[in-house]
Amino acid sequence: MKTTRRVIQFGFLALTLVGVFVVRGNAERWCPFGGVEAIYGYISEGNMLCSLGVSNFYILGAILLLTLLLRRVFCGYMCPIGTISEWLQSGARRVGIRPIKVPYGLDRGLALLKYAVLVIVLFITYRASELLFRGFDPCYALLSRHGEDITVWTYVVTGAVVVGSLFVVMPFCRWLCPLAAVLNPFSRFGLTRITRDENACTDCGECSTACPMAIPVDKVKTVTAARCMSCMDCLDACPTRGEGAIAWGPPKTLGRSWPQAVLVVVMLLLVSAAVGASYAFPLPSFVKMRDMQPGESAPPAPAVVELEIENLTCRGKATLLWYFLDRDDEFAIKGYLKIEAWPGPGQAKTRISYDPTLTEETAIKEAVTEPYFDLVEQFWRPSPFRIEGYDPLDLDD
Amino acid sequence: MRLRMVLVCLVVGCLTTVPGRAQADSSEEAAKLGVEGRACLAKADLEGAKKAFKAAAKADRENEEYRQLYAVVRRVIKIREALADEKDAEKWAKTAGALRGFYYEHEIYREALALDRQAHAKQKTTESAVMLAETQLELGMNAEAANLLGGIDDEAMTTEAWLLLGVVQARRGEMDAARNVMKHIPKPDEAGPGVLFEMARLHSLMGDQDKAAVALTKCFKSTPPSRLDAFKAYAKECKDLHGLIAHASFAKTMETKSKVKESKCSGGTSCGKCPSKGGCASKKKTGAKPADKKTCGHEKDKD
Ligand code: SF4
Ligand code: SF4
């Protein structure tokens, strides 16, 4: 079982590294915690935080469902930080470093820190509408290829996690990870459990010793602790598993363990579904609509123009695009106006809805590309946007 | 065999160096045209600038800066033409404001002067007089500015008008009159960055470098971080501040940091300090931020 888990961990880590360093994609868009950070802004204002996309919501949804079914398998099988932390610990054991056994009470106390981290991160992120904590995030250090906003603190935290992992089993995951704080309530009610048959159990305590999450498995009949990540290390360690002392599955399956393949199949299915849905149903990550003035009403059938816009890379640029559309000079668009955009590298899809009785498609294109004088800042803003198939500058005439 | 190797190397070499060389040539050509365009702008030759920036944008199509300069100059020429025929007073004022913004951005004060004169002739308000006086001061037309501001009734004077009057009086050596103006000026704590800058100018011209340093420090503190460097650069060049520049406190004043909270996302033409710059894969060359070109000493107070 351990080998299967290692293979899956390796697969996800390799996928992440290839995505980041070979494909050089924006791996942040696949981070479930990004979905947690972005949800408030998306609901209240209709736009995602910078550099995130709606794929974060799909992957978050899949991970939450997965946690409801199989507990914190994300941590035990998929998360790169969890994997690296565990592997560092195994490496340390091999060279003779014994893990420090943190007293149970202290471990439980420290575990509360992650809720404080979650509250602080979300409060500040929601208020600032920016990912201000990225500069402290060890995962971001890996995913961003040393992105521009990486600070020395990123590496201080990362270094602390790396060194800590050599001496304590998964310290970040147990005590500090805000995603773990989000997953825990779901995991608490998770469908599958580790169950122990007290009649077959010899009370050797091997399961508890093996548990990376320091759960006292040998003291309970059913592991309800939210931090269980269905890693099955306790099953592996149990000398009387064959006699049914310990099993994994829905609680009723006492003594009859479900095969780990069930977990693997469900996990891969849900993750693939989330990735597929991100491409099949790509919700816009920036939505904005003009407030209607008194006496104005939305047209019964708004016209829609879909444009491929270059340099619409992030939320900031999408906001700027809105300013260009919502201008009040001779290129002003009258009446109803709505923008749905999918900012990203290269050409970004943008859907603009307008009132066809008051404006026409060319006017939309002109509004996007013509410079305007910013009255507040008192300077000319040239448009950084280019529309595919439309060049207002006619450089070749 | 060896000959074939040499030939292959030559062909591969040509194939790889020729496009690179051509690209370097076109970038150099574009840069030259860009310099030409800016020189035209400095001479208020907008048509010449338009032509040069268009050619630069054509020579280096990947360079956003020339495209954007061309687009702006082309647009400014259009609104300048439209201004002559504009009958609606409100629209005229708005368009003139945009045109003036362009002239100030590129320090074309002669054109701004003509425009401000036209605006003041039409509007005859304290605001239009202040704008005209501001440009006159830029051009060193102190007597005209003194005349203009001195002609405004006391009740119609605004803080800005008093400040400019003080500056022009101090420039002309009328120190008692300038000192008299000070009683109309708000306390530094109540003023915005534009007023604070003018206050620093006035104090410095009157020889009170400590007060000038206090006003300038407060001015820098209340300037958004994205604009601070440009503001400081302008202050360093400002002739009215030469007393302060020579004073011991100036170096410390220049170290002042902004206290204004500003989103790290520039949302503008350049990604600037955007936290996602590393991740958003926006690798396009972008133009200089227009805000950086701003002559902050002349901006309106937004408070
Ligand atoms: S606790 Fe957090 S960092 Fe650790 S494995 Fe789970 S998600 Fe990853
Ligand atoms: S209880 Fe068992 S399955 Fe759960 S985390 Fe501990 S060792 Fe893994």
XYZ file of C-alpha atoms and ligand atoms in Angstrom:
716
model
C 0.000 0.000 0.000
C 2.876 2.279 0.808
C 4.341 1.645 -2.650
C 1.073 2.518 -4.354
C 0.918 5.740 -2.381
C 4.525 6.577 -3.170
C 3.882 6.009 -6.874
C 0.859 8.304 -6.799
C 2.710 10.935 -4.788
C 5.557 10.738 -7.268
C 3.098 11.048 -10.177
C 1.480 14.211 -8.797
C 4.812 15.758 -7.829
C 6.258 14.979 -11.263
C 3.168 16.430 -12.939
C 3.538 19.599 -10.887
C 7.245 19.937 -11.633
C 6.757 19.306 -15.345
C 3.908 21.843 -15.407
C 6.006 24.429 -13.614
C 9.471 23.954 -15.065
C 8.955 22.314 -18.456
C 5.586 23.578 -19.690
C 6.136 26.758 -17.614
C 2.422 27.011 -16.989
C 0.653 28.872 -14.221
C 0.419 26.059 -11.681
C -1.262 28.378 -9.187
C -4.451 27.968 -11.193
C -4.631 24.374 -9.992
C -4.168 25.076 -6.310
C -7.314 24.269 -4.287
C -6.418 26.873 -1.671
C -6.449 29.489 -4.437
C -10.146 28.639 -4.797
C -10.713 29.326 -1.089
C -8.929 32.671 -1.350
C -10.761 33.721 -4.493
C -14.293 32.690 -3.636
C -15.272 35.840 -1.740
C -14.187 38.216 -4.516
C -15.816 36.065 -7.173
C -19.155 36.024 -5.387
C -19.120 39.664 -4.295
C -17.543 41.306 -7.336
C -17.468 38.681 -10.046
C -13.725 38.586 -10.452
C -10.881 36.333 -9.500
C -7.776 37.331 -7.628
C -4.757 38.070 -9.753
C -3.250 35.051 -11.498
C -5.993 32.660 -10.348
C -8.669 31.188 -12.584
C -11.959 29.381 -12.190
C -9.993 26.120 -12.471
C -9.167 26.815 -8.808
C -12.875 26.430 -7.985
C -13.248 23.210 -9.933
C -10.216 21.672 -8.272
C -11.354 22.911 -4.847
C -14.800 21.372 -5.430
C -13.213 18.056 -6.409
C -10.914 18.042 -3.381
C -13.759 18.857 -0.983
C -15.868 16.039 -2.420
C -12.872 13.744 -2.268
C -12.372 14.675 1.385
C -16.024 13.981 2.152
C -15.627 10.544 0.644
C -12.084 9.523 1.494
C -10.837 11.995 4.144
C -7.711 14.108 3.615
C -6.343 12.007 0.752
C -5.260 15.231 -0.910
C -2.632 15.594 1.803
C -1.568 11.966 1.741
C -1.377 11.483 -2.001
C -1.468 14.728 -3.972
C -0.080 17.804 -2.235
C 3.543 18.515 -3.230
C 4.352 19.971 0.191
C 2.945 16.912 1.963
C 4.928 14.633 -0.339
C 8.206 16.509 0.006
C 7.753 16.768 3.761
C 7.123 13.026 4.108
C 9.984 12.086 1.844
C 12.373 14.320 3.741
C 11.307 12.567 6.918
C 11.881 9.107 5.406
C 15.301 10.249 4.171
C 16.165 11.581 7.610
C 15.216 8.260 9.225
C 17.429 6.430 6.769
C 20.432 8.469 7.815
C 19.650 7.808 11.442
C 17.746 10.953 12.480
C 14.996 9.865 14.835
C 11.805 11.943 14.594
C 11.018 13.978 17.694
C 7.893 12.683 19.381
C 5.809 15.726 20.159
C 3.689 15.205 23.320
C 0.054 14.606 22.409
C -1.318 17.689 24.201
C 1.248 19.978 22.631
C 0.556 18.476 19.191
C -3.167 19.151 19.585
C -2.497 22.664 20.785
C -0.182 23.434 17.879
C -2.750 21.984 15.484
C -5.058 24.879 16.355
C -2.545 27.291 14.808
C -3.680 26.378 11.308
C -7.145 27.768 12.007
C -5.597 31.055 13.097
C -3.461 31.037 9.936
C -6.569 30.400 7.836
C -8.533 33.232 9.448
C -5.658 35.726 9.100
C -4.882 34.766 5.505
C -8.509 34.939 4.416
C -9.262 38.157 6.282
C -6.304 39.996 4.798
C -6.710 38.485 1.326
C -10.419 39.322 1.195
C -9.789 42.873 2.380
C -6.878 43.569 0.058
C -8.228 41.526 -2.873
C -4.665 40.429 -3.447
C -2.688 37.300 -2.645
C -0.598 39.108 -0.062
C 0.502 35.916 1.680
C 2.167 34.390 -1.321
C 5.411 35.918 -0.151
C 5.338 33.518 2.839
C 4.007 30.418 1.137
C 6.412 27.480 0.665
C 4.158 26.059 -2.041
C 4.326 29.334 -3.976
C 8.122 29.234 -3.759
C 7.923 25.998 -5.746
C 5.105 26.891 -8.132
C 6.224 30.386 -9.083
C 9.747 29.522 -10.327
C 10.984 32.214 -7.929
C 8.253 34.656 -8.987
C 8.849 38.382 -8.720
C 7.038 38.848 -5.440
C 9.008 36.141 -3.664
C 10.611 37.630 -0.585
C 13.319 36.429 1.699
C 10.481 35.311 4.002
C 9.336 32.775 1.431
C 12.644 31.010 1.765
C 12.783 31.470 5.530
C 9.406 29.709 5.816
C 10.362 27.112 3.188
C 13.699 26.491 4.934
C 11.923 26.124 8.277
C 9.484 23.605 6.750
C 12.334 21.649 5.151
C 14.462 21.553 8.306
C 11.396 20.930 10.493
C 10.385 17.986 8.304
C 13.701 16.288 9.035
C 12.961 16.189 12.744
C 9.161 16.124 13.005
C 6.708 14.257 10.793
C 4.900 16.712 8.457
C 5.013 19.724 10.816
C 3.546 22.213 8.320
C 0.676 19.897 7.438
C -0.167 19.107 11.041
C 0.084 22.570 12.513
C 0.120 25.370 9.989
C -1.421 24.557 6.623
C -4.563 26.689 6.071
C -5.886 24.249 3.471
C -5.796 21.525 6.088
C -7.977 23.783 8.246
C -10.474 24.035 5.384
C -10.468 20.291 4.730
C -10.749 19.178 8.354
C -14.507 19.810 8.837
C -15.202 17.848 5.641
C -12.851 15.088 6.642
C -14.473 14.839 10.069
C -17.637 13.628 8.358
C -15.773 11.641 5.723
C -17.408 8.433 4.554
C -14.462 6.091 4.903
C -12.734 5.311 8.190
C -9.952 3.256 9.665
C -11.624 0.783 12.023
C -10.042 -1.483 14.596
C -11.478 -4.777 15.743
C -10.652 -4.846 19.422
C -10.974 -8.651 19.513
C -8.372 -9.259 16.834
C -6.093 -6.383 17.892
C -3.097 -7.333 20.077
C -2.597 -3.755 21.328
C 0.947 -3.703 20.011
C 0.626 0.019 19.164
C 2.439 -0.345 15.824
C -0.389 1.458 14.016
C -0.051 4.521 16.243
C 3.711 4.552 15.859
C 3.367 4.430 12.079
C 0.736 7.153 11.814
C 2.299 10.305 10.322
C -0.527 12.393 11.756
C 0.135 11.165 15.310
C -3.329 9.663 15.681
C -3.550 7.198 18.576
C -5.098 4.511 16.353
C -4.603 1.751 18.954
C -6.749 3.647 21.455
C -9.887 4.018 19.335
C -12.331 1.744 17.609
C -12.874 4.066 14.671
C -10.508 6.799 13.559
C -12.699 9.878 13.397
C -9.825 12.383 13.707
C -10.211 14.853 10.860
C -6.503 14.805 10.107
C -6.547 11.186 8.921
C -5.395 11.183 5.313
C -6.195 7.542 4.499
C -2.528 6.912 3.925
C -2.972 3.324 5.221
C 0.390 3.361 6.980
C -1.398 2.016 10.051
C -2.732 -0.914 8.037
C 0.706 -1.606 6.646
C 2.240 -1.563 10.101
C -0.337 -3.806 11.744
C 1.051 -7.362 12.321
C -2.463 -8.828 12.649
C -4.135 -7.097 9.740
C -4.617 -10.526 8.128
C -6.793 -11.505 11.070
C -8.904 -8.384 10.578
C -7.466 -6.262 13.404
C -7.584 -3.138 11.279
C -9.422 -2.168 8.096
C -10.239 0.782 5.871
C -13.601 1.558 4.297
C -17.051 2.739 5.400
C -17.458 1.986 9.147
C -19.680 -1.051 8.581
C -16.909 -2.931 6.822
C -15.306 -3.874 10.120
C -12.589 -6.399 9.473
C -13.122 -6.336 5.697
C -10.912 -3.678 4.233
C -11.752 -2.009 0.963
C -8.915 -2.278 -1.520
C -6.759 0.818 -1.832
C -7.517 0.720 -5.571
C -10.983 2.145 -4.752
C -9.331 5.196 -3.275
C -6.984 5.575 -6.207
C -9.712 5.233 -8.820
C -12.084 7.682 -7.077
C -9.282 10.184 -6.577
C -8.097 10.071 -10.178
C -11.667 10.211 -11.491
C -12.583 13.290 -9.470
C -9.373 15.148 -10.266
C -9.690 14.348 -13.984
C -13.329 15.479 -13.885
C -12.282 18.799 -12.329
C -9.568 19.348 -14.943
C -11.949 18.366 -17.739
C -14.687 20.664 -16.407
C -12.247 23.591 -16.288
C -11.806 23.240 -20.039
C -15.339 22.156 -20.948
C -17.173 24.768 -18.850
C -14.737 27.642 -18.544
C -16.575 30.198 -16.393
C -15.206 33.713 -16.905
C -12.821 34.769 -14.174
C -13.728 38.444 -14.530
C -17.316 39.633 -14.797
C -18.493 43.223 -14.595
C -21.676 44.954 -15.585
C -22.443 48.648 -15.764
C -24.984 49.899 -13.214
C -28.083 51.008 -15.049
C -29.039 54.651 -14.608
C -32.580 55.567 -13.503
C -34.868 55.202 -16.496
C -32.444 52.835 -18.271
C -33.119 49.153 -18.668
C -31.214 46.198 -20.029
C -32.094 45.442 -23.656
C -34.339 42.399 -24.180
C -31.744 40.853 -26.481
C -28.260 42.266 -25.886
C -25.780 41.855 -28.735
C -22.645 39.897 -27.899
C -19.206 40.230 -29.407
C -16.457 37.747 -28.614
C -12.942 39.097 -28.927
C -9.531 37.513 -28.566
C -7.548 40.167 -26.746
C -3.807 40.202 -26.334
C -2.179 41.427 -23.127
C -5.253 40.746 -21.051
C -3.131 38.751 -18.658
C -4.575 39.270 -15.216
C -7.335 40.779 -13.133
C -5.611 44.172 -13.090
C -5.574 44.221 -16.874
C -9.211 43.109 -17.001
C -10.106 46.017 -14.701
C -8.195 48.342 -16.998
C -10.085 46.932 -19.969
C -13.292 47.789 -18.135
C -12.083 51.393 -17.702
C -11.470 51.577 -21.437
C -14.976 50.314 -22.148
C -16.616 52.474 -19.487
C -14.926 55.689 -20.714
C -16.802 58.942 -21.165
C -15.140 60.569 -24.179
C -16.241 60.376 -27.804
C -15.705 56.605 -27.772
C -18.108 56.182 -24.844
C -20.472 53.224 -25.121
C -24.005 54.152 -24.265
C -26.434 52.069 -22.214
C -26.130 48.453 -21.222
C -22.615 47.013 -21.012
C -21.303 43.764 -19.606
C -17.914 42.133 -19.833
C -16.975 38.524 -19.198
C -13.269 37.822 -19.538
C -10.891 34.924 -19.209
C -7.588 36.727 -18.554
C -4.455 34.696 -19.191
C -1.240 34.542 -21.154
C -1.438 34.909 -24.932
C -4.827 35.677 -26.427
C -7.532 35.994 -23.792
C -11.166 35.373 -24.663
C -13.486 38.252 -23.814
C -17.228 38.419 -24.279
C -18.786 41.863 -24.357
C -22.552 42.348 -24.318
C -24.078 45.660 -25.350
C -27.308 47.286 -26.469
C -27.428 46.949 -30.290
C -29.879 49.831 -30.574
C -27.361 52.230 -29.011
C -23.974 50.984 -30.132
C -22.274 48.716 -32.615
C -19.375 46.283 -32.718
C -16.837 48.718 -34.193
C -17.493 51.135 -31.356
C -16.658 48.384 -28.872
C -13.390 47.684 -30.666
C -12.513 51.364 -30.784
C -13.252 51.775 -27.087
C -10.891 48.887 -26.320
C -8.001 50.154 -28.422
C -8.170 53.971 -28.482
C -6.187 55.913 -25.845
C -8.164 57.962 -23.349
C -7.401 60.813 -21.031
C -7.633 59.735 -17.410
C -9.259 62.659 -15.643
C -8.466 61.412 -12.159
C -4.805 60.682 -12.780
C -4.542 63.495 -15.347
C -2.613 61.614 -17.994
C -3.155 59.832 -21.278
C -3.632 56.124 -21.025
C -2.684 54.348 -24.225
C -4.412 51.028 -24.685
C -2.174 48.046 -23.972
C -4.701 45.766 -25.694
C -4.651 44.350 -29.188
C -7.661 42.639 -30.709
C -6.993 39.717 -32.996
C -7.921 40.583 -36.570
C -8.366 44.289 -35.856
C -5.605 46.863 -36.131
C -6.840 50.422 -35.649
C -3.372 51.837 -36.258
C -3.170 50.721 -39.898
C 0.603 50.708 -39.787
C 0.827 49.462 -43.365
C -1.383 52.015 -45.080
C 33.643 15.608 -46.287
C 35.282 18.527 -44.537
C 34.061 20.895 -47.258
C 30.526 19.640 -46.755
C 30.804 20.274 -43.021
C 32.037 23.811 -43.647
C 29.137 24.448 -46.033
C 26.595 23.070 -43.575
C 28.046 25.264 -40.827
C 27.910 28.301 -43.081
C 24.282 27.691 -44.052
C 23.235 27.034 -40.445
C 25.196 30.095 -39.328
C 23.529 32.297 -41.942
C 20.082 30.953 -41.127
C 20.493 31.656 -37.435
C 22.318 34.990 -37.592
C 20.510 36.743 -40.446
C 17.065 36.969 -38.779
C 18.700 37.952 -35.476
C 20.771 40.629 -37.185
C 17.713 41.900 -39.082
C 15.743 42.119 -35.858
C 18.549 44.025 -34.136
C 18.736 46.402 -37.101
C 15.009 47.089 -37.034
C 15.082 47.686 -33.260
C 17.932 50.147 -33.710
C 16.081 51.820 -36.546
C 12.940 52.008 -34.392
C 14.901 53.457 -31.487
C 16.308 56.158 -33.775
C 12.829 56.980 -35.036
C 11.581 57.043 -31.453
C 14.204 59.644 -30.539
C 13.205 61.614 -33.624
C 9.553 61.465 -32.572
C 10.357 62.757 -29.091
C 12.428 65.570 -30.564
C 9.423 66.534 -32.702
C 7.231 66.489 -29.606
C 9.624 68.778 -27.777
C 9.269 71.210 -30.701
C 5.480 70.847 -30.572
C 5.574 69.275 -34.033
C 2.816 66.742 -33.490
C 2.522 65.752 -37.156
C 6.264 65.039 -37.305
C 6.054 63.061 -34.056
C 3.111 61.068 -35.398
C 5.034 60.157 -38.543
C 8.155 59.178 -36.635
C 6.325 57.067 -34.050
C 4.325 55.336 -36.778
C 7.527 54.465 -38.611
C 9.099 53.283 -35.332
C 6.079 51.097 -34.561
C 6.293 49.663 -38.064
C 10.018 48.983 -37.771
C 9.652 47.207 -34.423
C 6.172 45.743 -34.330
C 6.746 43.940 -31.052
C 7.518 47.155 -29.213
C 4.406 48.411 -27.468
C 5.969 51.762 -26.589
C 6.033 53.119 -30.144
C 2.579 51.778 -30.931
C 1.226 53.484 -27.854
C 3.008 56.767 -28.514
C 1.736 56.717 -32.081
C -1.801 55.949 -30.933
C -1.785 58.777 -28.383
C -0.263 61.405 -30.689
C -2.681 60.435 -33.483
C -5.567 60.803 -31.078
C -4.317 64.112 -29.672
C -4.028 65.550 -33.196
C -7.637 64.534 -33.824
C -8.960 66.142 -30.657
C -6.925 69.273 -31.334
C -8.592 69.554 -34.730
C -12.006 68.867 -33.224
C -11.480 71.532 -30.569
C -11.479 74.319 -33.130
C -15.029 73.431 -34.212
C -16.431 72.526 -30.809
C -19.402 74.727 -29.936
C -20.501 73.070 -26.694
C -18.677 74.912 -23.865
C -18.602 71.909 -21.537
C -17.222 69.590 -24.213
C -14.714 72.234 -25.245
C -13.418 72.526 -21.666
C -13.147 68.766 -21.322
C -11.278 68.333 -24.595
C -9.019 71.273 -23.796
C -8.233 69.657 -20.431
C -7.173 66.445 -22.170
C -5.060 68.370 -24.651
C -3.436 70.361 -21.869
C -2.729 67.091 -20.046
C -0.812 65.904 -23.098
C 1.151 69.155 -23.398
C 2.118 69.014 -19.753
C 3.033 65.326 -19.963
C 5.478 66.180 -22.732
C 6.442 69.593 -21.371
C 5.159 71.444 -24.440
C 4.421 74.581 -22.442
C 4.224 76.980 -25.412
C 1.230 75.090 -26.781
C -0.250 74.821 -23.312
C 0.063 78.598 -22.986
C -1.920 79.230 -26.149
C -4.576 76.793 -25.023
C -4.765 78.215 -21.487
C -5.149 81.723 -22.912
C -8.016 80.540 -25.064
C -9.602 78.747 -22.122
C -9.265 81.740 -19.828
C -10.730 84.039 -22.477
C -13.740 81.732 -22.693
C -14.188 80.848 -19.026
C -12.771 83.762 -17.027
C -12.800 81.802 -13.770
C -10.216 81.597 -10.984
C -9.488 78.011 -12.095
C -8.784 79.050 -15.673
C -6.600 81.912 -14.406
C -4.675 79.537 -12.150
C -4.047 77.195 -15.064
C -2.817 80.023 -17.233
C -0.624 81.389 -14.438
C 0.785 77.923 -13.839
C 1.916 77.703 -17.455
C 3.225 81.253 -17.390
C 5.300 80.330 -14.352
C 6.640 77.288 -16.198
C 7.756 79.601 -18.977
C 9.219 82.167 -16.579
C 6.590 84.798 -17.521
C 6.521 86.130 -13.976
C 5.217 89.622 -14.706
C 2.247 88.266 -16.699
C 1.451 85.713 -13.994
C 1.669 88.374 -11.264
C -0.640 90.601 -13.238
C -3.143 87.864 -13.849
C -3.280 86.553 -10.283
C -3.094 90.019 -8.783
C -6.199 90.935 -10.755
C -8.390 88.329 -9.058
C -10.610 89.567 -6.214
C -9.588 88.332 -2.786
C -12.942 86.571 -2.317
C -12.472 84.632 -5.539
C -8.929 83.531 -4.701
C -8.389 79.826 -4.003
C -5.534 78.228 -2.062
C -3.828 77.389 -5.338
C -4.205 80.921 -6.615
C -2.711 82.341 -3.398
C 0.170 79.925 -3.562
C 0.996 80.736 -7.173
C 0.743 84.419 -6.397
C 3.149 83.915 -3.500
C 5.572 81.993 -5.722
C 5.535 84.637 -8.420
C 5.970 87.434 -5.874
C 8.877 85.641 -4.253
C 10.441 85.055 -7.651
C 10.208 88.787 -8.268
C 11.802 89.544 -4.905
C 8.581 90.949 -3.386
C 9.139 89.115 -0.128
C 6.780 91.147 2.060
C 3.922 90.580 -0.340
C 4.762 86.888 -0.532
C 4.855 86.670 3.277
C 1.439 88.291 3.345
C 0.114 85.544 1.096
C 1.098 82.902 3.670
C -1.854 83.773 5.894
C -4.209 82.417 3.230
C -2.472 79.071 3.058
C -3.851 76.071 5.011
C -1.756 74.204 7.583
C 0.406 71.494 5.957
C -1.600 68.771 7.725
C -4.745 69.829 5.911
C -3.250 70.035 2.419
C -2.933 67.552 -0.418
C 0.329 66.773 -2.256
C -0.095 69.425 -4.968
C -0.658 72.248 -2.459
C 2.165 70.919 -0.274
C 4.553 71.034 -3.189
C 3.641 74.631 -3.970
C 4.069 75.444 -0.273
C 7.556 73.931 -0.338
C 8.328 76.043 -3.389
C 7.109 79.189 -1.729
C 8.952 78.590 1.572
C 12.127 77.752 -0.281
C 11.940 80.890 -2.430
C 11.396 82.905 0.749
C 14.493 81.363 2.298
C 12.766 79.259 4.969
C 14.313 75.915 4.061
C 13.193 74.137 7.235
C 9.539 74.854 6.507
C 10.120 73.965 2.860
C 11.592 70.622 3.931
C 8.591 69.941 6.201
C 6.127 70.698 3.390
C 8.047 68.621 0.853
C 8.359 65.689 3.259
C 4.601 65.777 3.872
C 4.044 66.060 0.144
C 6.110 62.907 -0.521
C 4.335 61.054 2.268
C 0.957 61.768 0.725
C 2.007 60.826 -2.821
C 1.129 57.287 -4.009
C 4.206 55.017 -4.198
C 3.850 54.529 -7.957
C 4.229 58.284 -8.526
C 6.805 59.091 -5.882
C 9.972 58.575 -7.921
C 8.714 60.847 -10.694
C 7.728 63.451 -8.137
C 11.148 63.331 -6.495
C 12.877 63.602 -9.860
C 10.785 66.675 -10.620
C 11.594 68.208 -7.228
C 15.319 67.724 -7.857
C 15.039 69.694 -11.080
C 12.751 72.433 -9.783
C 14.550 75.768 -9.879
C 12.270 77.277 -7.216
C 13.588 74.693 -4.775
C 17.277 75.448 -5.326
C 17.594 76.881 -1.794
C 16.246 73.664 -0.322
C 18.293 71.492 -2.661
C 21.460 73.133 -1.336
C 20.243 72.743 2.278
C 21.419 69.913 4.522
C 17.879 68.622 5.078
C 17.254 67.911 1.382
C 18.966 64.519 1.277
C 16.833 63.299 4.199
C 13.690 64.726 2.600
C 14.438 62.767 -0.557
C 14.496 59.559 1.481
C 10.867 60.069 2.536
C 8.656 57.082 1.844
C 5.038 57.230 0.773
C 2.418 56.596 3.439
C -0.305 56.088 0.872
C -1.598 52.537 0.527
C -1.691 51.497 -3.074
C -2.578 48.236 -4.731
C 0.505 46.419 -5.945
C -1.345 45.701 -9.138
C -0.640 48.593 -11.427
C -3.605 47.729 -13.641
C -1.930 49.876 -16.193
C 0.083 49.665 -19.336
C 3.016 48.153 -17.540
C 2.866 45.333 -15.012
C 5.157 47.383 -12.785
C 5.287 45.846 -9.347
C 2.450 43.441 -10.030
C 2.823 40.429 -7.743
C 1.774 38.125 -10.550
C 4.278 39.358 -13.048
C 6.307 36.185 -12.654
C 3.309 33.940 -13.060
C 1.108 35.587 -15.620
C 3.547 34.939 -18.448
C 3.125 38.459 -19.751
C 6.412 38.705 -21.534
C 5.517 41.473 -23.978
C 7.641 44.590 -24.046
C 5.566 47.403 -22.664
C 5.860 51.153 -22.889
C 7.001 53.466 -20.156
C 4.302 54.243 -17.638
C 2.823 57.557 -18.677
C 2.456 58.476 -15.009
C 6.233 58.503 -14.703
C 6.407 61.334 -17.184
C 4.091 63.469 -15.143
C 5.259 66.827 -13.924
C 3.842 66.530 -10.495
C 4.348 70.108 -9.446
C 1.613 71.174 -11.773
C -1.053 68.704 -11.067
C -4.320 69.714 -9.532
C -4.975 68.876 -5.945
C -7.451 66.108 -5.739
C -8.455 66.741 -2.150
S -1.733 19.570 5.298
Fe -1.532 21.115 3.697
S 0.597 21.042 3.023
Fe 0.174 19.168 4.228
S -0.354 17.685 2.755
Fe -2.268 18.614 3.443
S -2.623 20.315 2.021
Fe -0.511 19.679 1.751
S -4.866 6.805 11.011
Fe -3.904 5.460 9.552
S -4.673 6.159 7.590
Fe -5.107 7.804 9.035
S -3.349 9.140 8.860
Fe -2.906 7.708 10.521
S -1.772 6.040 9.535
Fe -2.755 7.230 7.906
